[in-house]
């Protein structure tokens, strides 16, 4: 029998996967619950953006460079992929209840806090989008980034 269950990534993409963050080769003390690019929530967001840009209309051949940049790099595009952010203990390989602080400001579990986090750490925004689009992160047996 050829069991392909480990490669059925859709459920994990929809539920989100908690992944510890490494940026520029450095371990950040946080983990982010990331929804996959194949998830319903991300697909609905991307389809709405494409409709906004007029993609698929008879008089529009495709997306221009500005449209592509907005679609691929916007903070909104990263926010839709975040299901939560927690402090992460790399030694215990587990999330903790410790507060997350950036520039003296406590990061809450809300869109405003996540926006602040992504604005102050642009590489995190890129990491979220890249991680979301990497299907191997949503395999049933998981993968470290």
mmCIF file of C-alpha atoms in Angstrom:
data_model
loop_
_atom_site.group_PDB
_atom_site.id
_atom_site.type_symbol
_atom_site.label_atom_id
_atom_site.label_comp_id
_atom_site.label_asym_id
_atom_site.label_seq_id
_atom_site.Cartn_x
_atom_site.Cartn_y
_atom_site.Cartn_z
ATOM 1 C CA UNK A 1 0.000 0.000 0.000
ATOM 2 C CA UNK A 2 1.279 3.468 -0.887
ATOM 3 C CA UNK A 3 0.086 5.770 1.912
ATOM 4 C CA UNK A 4 0.304 9.441 0.942
ATOM 5 C CA UNK A 5 -1.192 10.808 4.182
ATOM 6 C CA UNK A 6 2.010 12.629 5.159
ATOM 7 C CA UNK A 7 1.776 14.687 1.959
ATOM 8 C CA UNK A 8 -1.823 15.843 2.458
ATOM 9 C CA UNK A 9 -0.894 19.377 3.524
ATOM 10 C CA UNK A 10 -4.308 21.076 3.192
ATOM 11 C CA UNK A 11 -5.577 20.279 6.710
ATOM 12 C CA UNK A 12 -2.385 21.550 8.357
ATOM 13 C CA UNK A 13 -2.453 24.641 6.121
ATOM 14 C CA UNK A 14 -6.035 25.388 7.240
ATOM 15 C CA UNK A 15 -5.339 24.728 10.936
ATOM 16 C CA UNK A 16 -1.978 26.491 10.947
ATOM 17 C CA UNK A 17 1.330 25.196 12.252
ATOM 18 C CA UNK A 18 3.332 26.713 15.115
ATOM 19 C CA UNK A 19 6.891 27.275 13.871
ATOM 20 C CA UNK A 20 9.818 28.785 15.800
ATOM 21 C CA UNK A 21 11.352 31.759 14.002
ATOM 22 C CA UNK A 22 14.900 32.017 12.678
ATOM 23 C CA UNK A 23 15.903 35.224 10.899
ATOM 24 C CA UNK A 24 19.269 35.781 9.266
ATOM 25 C CA UNK A 25 20.503 32.559 10.890
ATOM 26 C CA UNK A 26 19.543 33.771 14.386
ATOM 27 C CA UNK A 27 16.954 32.171 16.627
ATOM 28 C CA UNK A 28 14.276 34.616 17.743
ATOM 29 C CA UNK A 29 12.610 33.898 21.099
ATOM 30 C CA UNK A 30 9.201 33.569 19.406
ATOM 31 C CA UNK A 31 7.116 31.036 17.515
ATOM 32 C CA UNK A 32 4.378 31.966 15.058
ATOM 33 C CA UNK A 33 1.291 29.988 14.127
ATOM 34 C CA UNK A 34 1.346 30.247 10.337
ATOM 35 C CA UNK A 35 -1.523 29.414 7.992
ATOM 36 C CA UNK A 36 -0.406 27.812 4.752
ATOM 37 C CA UNK A 37 -0.681 29.401 1.343
ATOM 38 C CA UNK A 38 -3.132 26.629 0.423
ATOM 39 C CA UNK A 39 -5.417 27.439 3.376
ATOM 40 C CA UNK A 40 -8.914 28.709 2.754
ATOM 41 C CA UNK A 41 -8.234 31.993 4.590
ATOM 42 C CA UNK A 42 -5.126 32.792 2.512
ATOM 43 C CA UNK A 43 -6.748 31.712 -0.754
ATOM 44 C CA UNK A 44 -9.798 33.901 -0.073
ATOM 45 C CA UNK A 45 -7.534 36.879 0.692
ATOM 46 C CA UNK A 46 -5.419 36.380 -2.435
ATOM 47 C CA UNK A 47 -8.453 35.870 -4.669
ATOM 48 C CA UNK A 48 -10.032 39.075 -3.310
ATOM 49 C CA UNK A 49 -6.794 40.969 -4.006
ATOM 50 C CA UNK A 50 -6.639 39.616 -7.555
ATOM 51 C CA UNK A 51 -10.253 40.680 -8.142
ATOM 52 C CA UNK A 52 -9.410 44.138 -6.733
ATOM 53 C CA UNK A 53 -6.586 44.444 -9.250
ATOM 54 C CA UNK A 54 -8.971 43.430 -12.036
ATOM 55 C CA UNK A 55 -7.100 40.210 -12.779
ATOM 56 C CA UNK A 56 -9.115 37.918 -14.998
ATOM 57 C CA UNK A 57 -11.114 40.685 -16.655
ATOM 58 C CA UNK A 58 -11.122 40.670 -20.437
ATOM 59 C CA UNK A 59 -9.461 44.080 -20.731
ATOM 60 C CA UNK A 60 -6.603 43.294 -18.301
ATOM 61 C CA UNK A 61 -3.773 41.053 -19.465
ATOM 62 C CA UNK A 62 -2.175 40.538 -16.061
ATOM 63 C CA UNK A 63 -0.796 42.216 -12.999
ATOM 64 C CA UNK A 64 1.611 45.117 -13.251
ATOM 65 C CA UNK A 65 4.748 45.280 -11.087
ATOM 66 C CA UNK A 66 3.106 47.395 -8.368
ATOM 67 C CA UNK A 67 0.211 44.933 -8.073
ATOM 68 C CA UNK A 68 2.609 41.992 -7.730
ATOM 69 C CA UNK A 69 4.684 43.822 -5.113
ATOM 70 C CA UNK A 70 1.582 44.663 -3.065
ATOM 71 C CA UNK A 71 0.275 41.113 -3.291
ATOM 72 C CA UNK A 72 3.569 39.477 -2.315
ATOM 73 C CA UNK A 73 4.963 41.858 0.299
ATOM 74 C CA UNK A 74 2.134 43.675 2.055
ATOM 75 C CA UNK A 75 1.771 43.630 5.817
ATOM 76 C CA UNK A 76 -1.872 42.715 5.281
ATOM 77 C CA UNK A 77 -0.718 39.684 3.284
ATOM 78 C CA UNK A 78 1.444 38.577 6.208
ATOM 79 C CA UNK A 79 -1.211 39.322 8.851
ATOM 80 C CA UNK A 80 -3.749 37.035 7.181
ATOM 81 C CA UNK A 81 -1.231 34.192 7.578
ATOM 82 C CA UNK A 82 -0.670 34.669 11.345
ATOM 83 C CA UNK A 83 -2.771 32.693 13.815
ATOM 84 C CA UNK A 84 -0.811 33.656 16.921
ATOM 85 C CA UNK A 85 2.603 34.594 18.290
ATOM 86 C CA UNK A 86 4.151 33.147 21.447
ATOM 87 C CA UNK A 87 7.426 33.280 23.309
ATOM 88 C CA UNK A 88 9.485 30.221 22.375
ATOM 89 C CA UNK A 89 12.020 28.352 24.507
ATOM 90 C CA UNK A 90 14.545 26.827 22.099
ATOM 91 C CA UNK A 91 16.022 24.556 24.800
ATOM 92 C CA UNK A 92 12.647 23.065 25.749
ATOM 93 C CA UNK A 93 11.397 23.280 22.150
ATOM 94 C CA UNK A 94 8.075 24.629 23.336
ATOM 95 C CA UNK A 95 6.068 27.835 23.548
ATOM 96 C CA UNK A 96 5.799 29.653 26.885
ATOM 97 C CA UNK A 97 3.475 32.171 28.507
ATOM 98 C CA UNK A 98 6.200 34.799 28.878
ATOM 99 C CA UNK A 99 5.225 38.202 27.438
ATOM 100 C CA UNK A 100 6.729 39.376 24.169
ATOM 101 C CA UNK A 101 8.176 42.897 24.330
ATOM 102 C CA UNK A 102 9.469 45.072 21.487
ATOM 103 C CA UNK A 103 10.889 48.542 22.206
ATOM 104 C CA UNK A 104 9.268 48.486 25.643
ATOM 105 C CA UNK A 105 5.835 47.697 24.200
ATOM 106 C CA UNK A 106 4.114 44.422 25.089
ATOM 107 C CA UNK A 107 2.957 42.519 22.025
ATOM 108 C CA UNK A 108 -0.595 41.303 22.511
ATOM 109 C CA UNK A 109 -2.558 38.677 20.616
ATOM 110 C CA UNK A 110 -4.247 41.100 18.241
ATOM 111 C CA UNK A 111 -3.946 42.558 14.755
ATOM 112 C CA UNK A 112 -2.635 45.914 16.005
ATOM 113 C CA UNK A 113 0.213 44.239 17.918
ATOM 114 C CA UNK A 114 1.086 41.949 15.009
ATOM 115 C CA UNK A 115 1.098 44.947 12.654
ATOM 116 C CA UNK A 116 3.532 46.755 14.973
ATOM 117 C CA UNK A 117 5.734 43.653 15.104
ATOM 118 C CA UNK A 118 5.811 43.338 11.296
ATOM 119 C CA UNK A 119 6.440 47.067 10.789
ATOM 120 C CA UNK A 120 9.384 47.068 13.196
ATOM 121 C CA UNK A 121 10.828 43.759 11.960
ATOM 122 C CA UNK A 122 10.293 43.699 8.160
ATOM 123 C CA UNK A 123 12.276 40.461 7.869
ATOM 124 C CA UNK A 124 9.591 38.784 10.002
ATOM 125 C CA UNK A 125 6.941 39.826 7.477
ATOM 126 C CA UNK A 126 8.985 38.226 4.698
ATOM 127 C CA UNK A 127 9.561 35.125 6.839
ATOM 128 C CA UNK A 128 5.815 34.711 7.495
ATOM 129 C CA UNK A 129 4.933 34.923 3.796
ATOM 130 C CA UNK A 130 7.792 32.637 2.726
ATOM 131 C CA UNK A 131 7.012 30.097 5.460
ATOM 132 C CA UNK A 132 3.318 30.146 4.554
ATOM 133 C CA UNK A 133 4.086 29.427 0.909
ATOM 134 C CA UNK A 134 6.535 26.580 1.637
ATOM 135 C CA UNK A 135 4.330 23.474 1.496
ATOM 136 C CA UNK A 136 6.911 21.283 3.224
ATOM 137 C CA UNK A 137 6.165 23.208 6.441
ATOM 138 C CA UNK A 138 2.686 21.677 6.406
ATOM 139 C CA UNK A 139 3.604 18.020 5.921
ATOM 140 C CA UNK A 140 2.074 15.759 8.569
ATOM 141 C CA UNK A 141 5.440 14.930 10.121
ATOM 142 C CA UNK A 142 6.477 18.596 10.130
ATOM 143 C CA UNK A 143 9.722 20.318 9.221
ATOM 144 C CA UNK A 144 12.074 22.717 10.958
ATOM 145 C CA UNK A 145 12.739 25.985 9.119
#
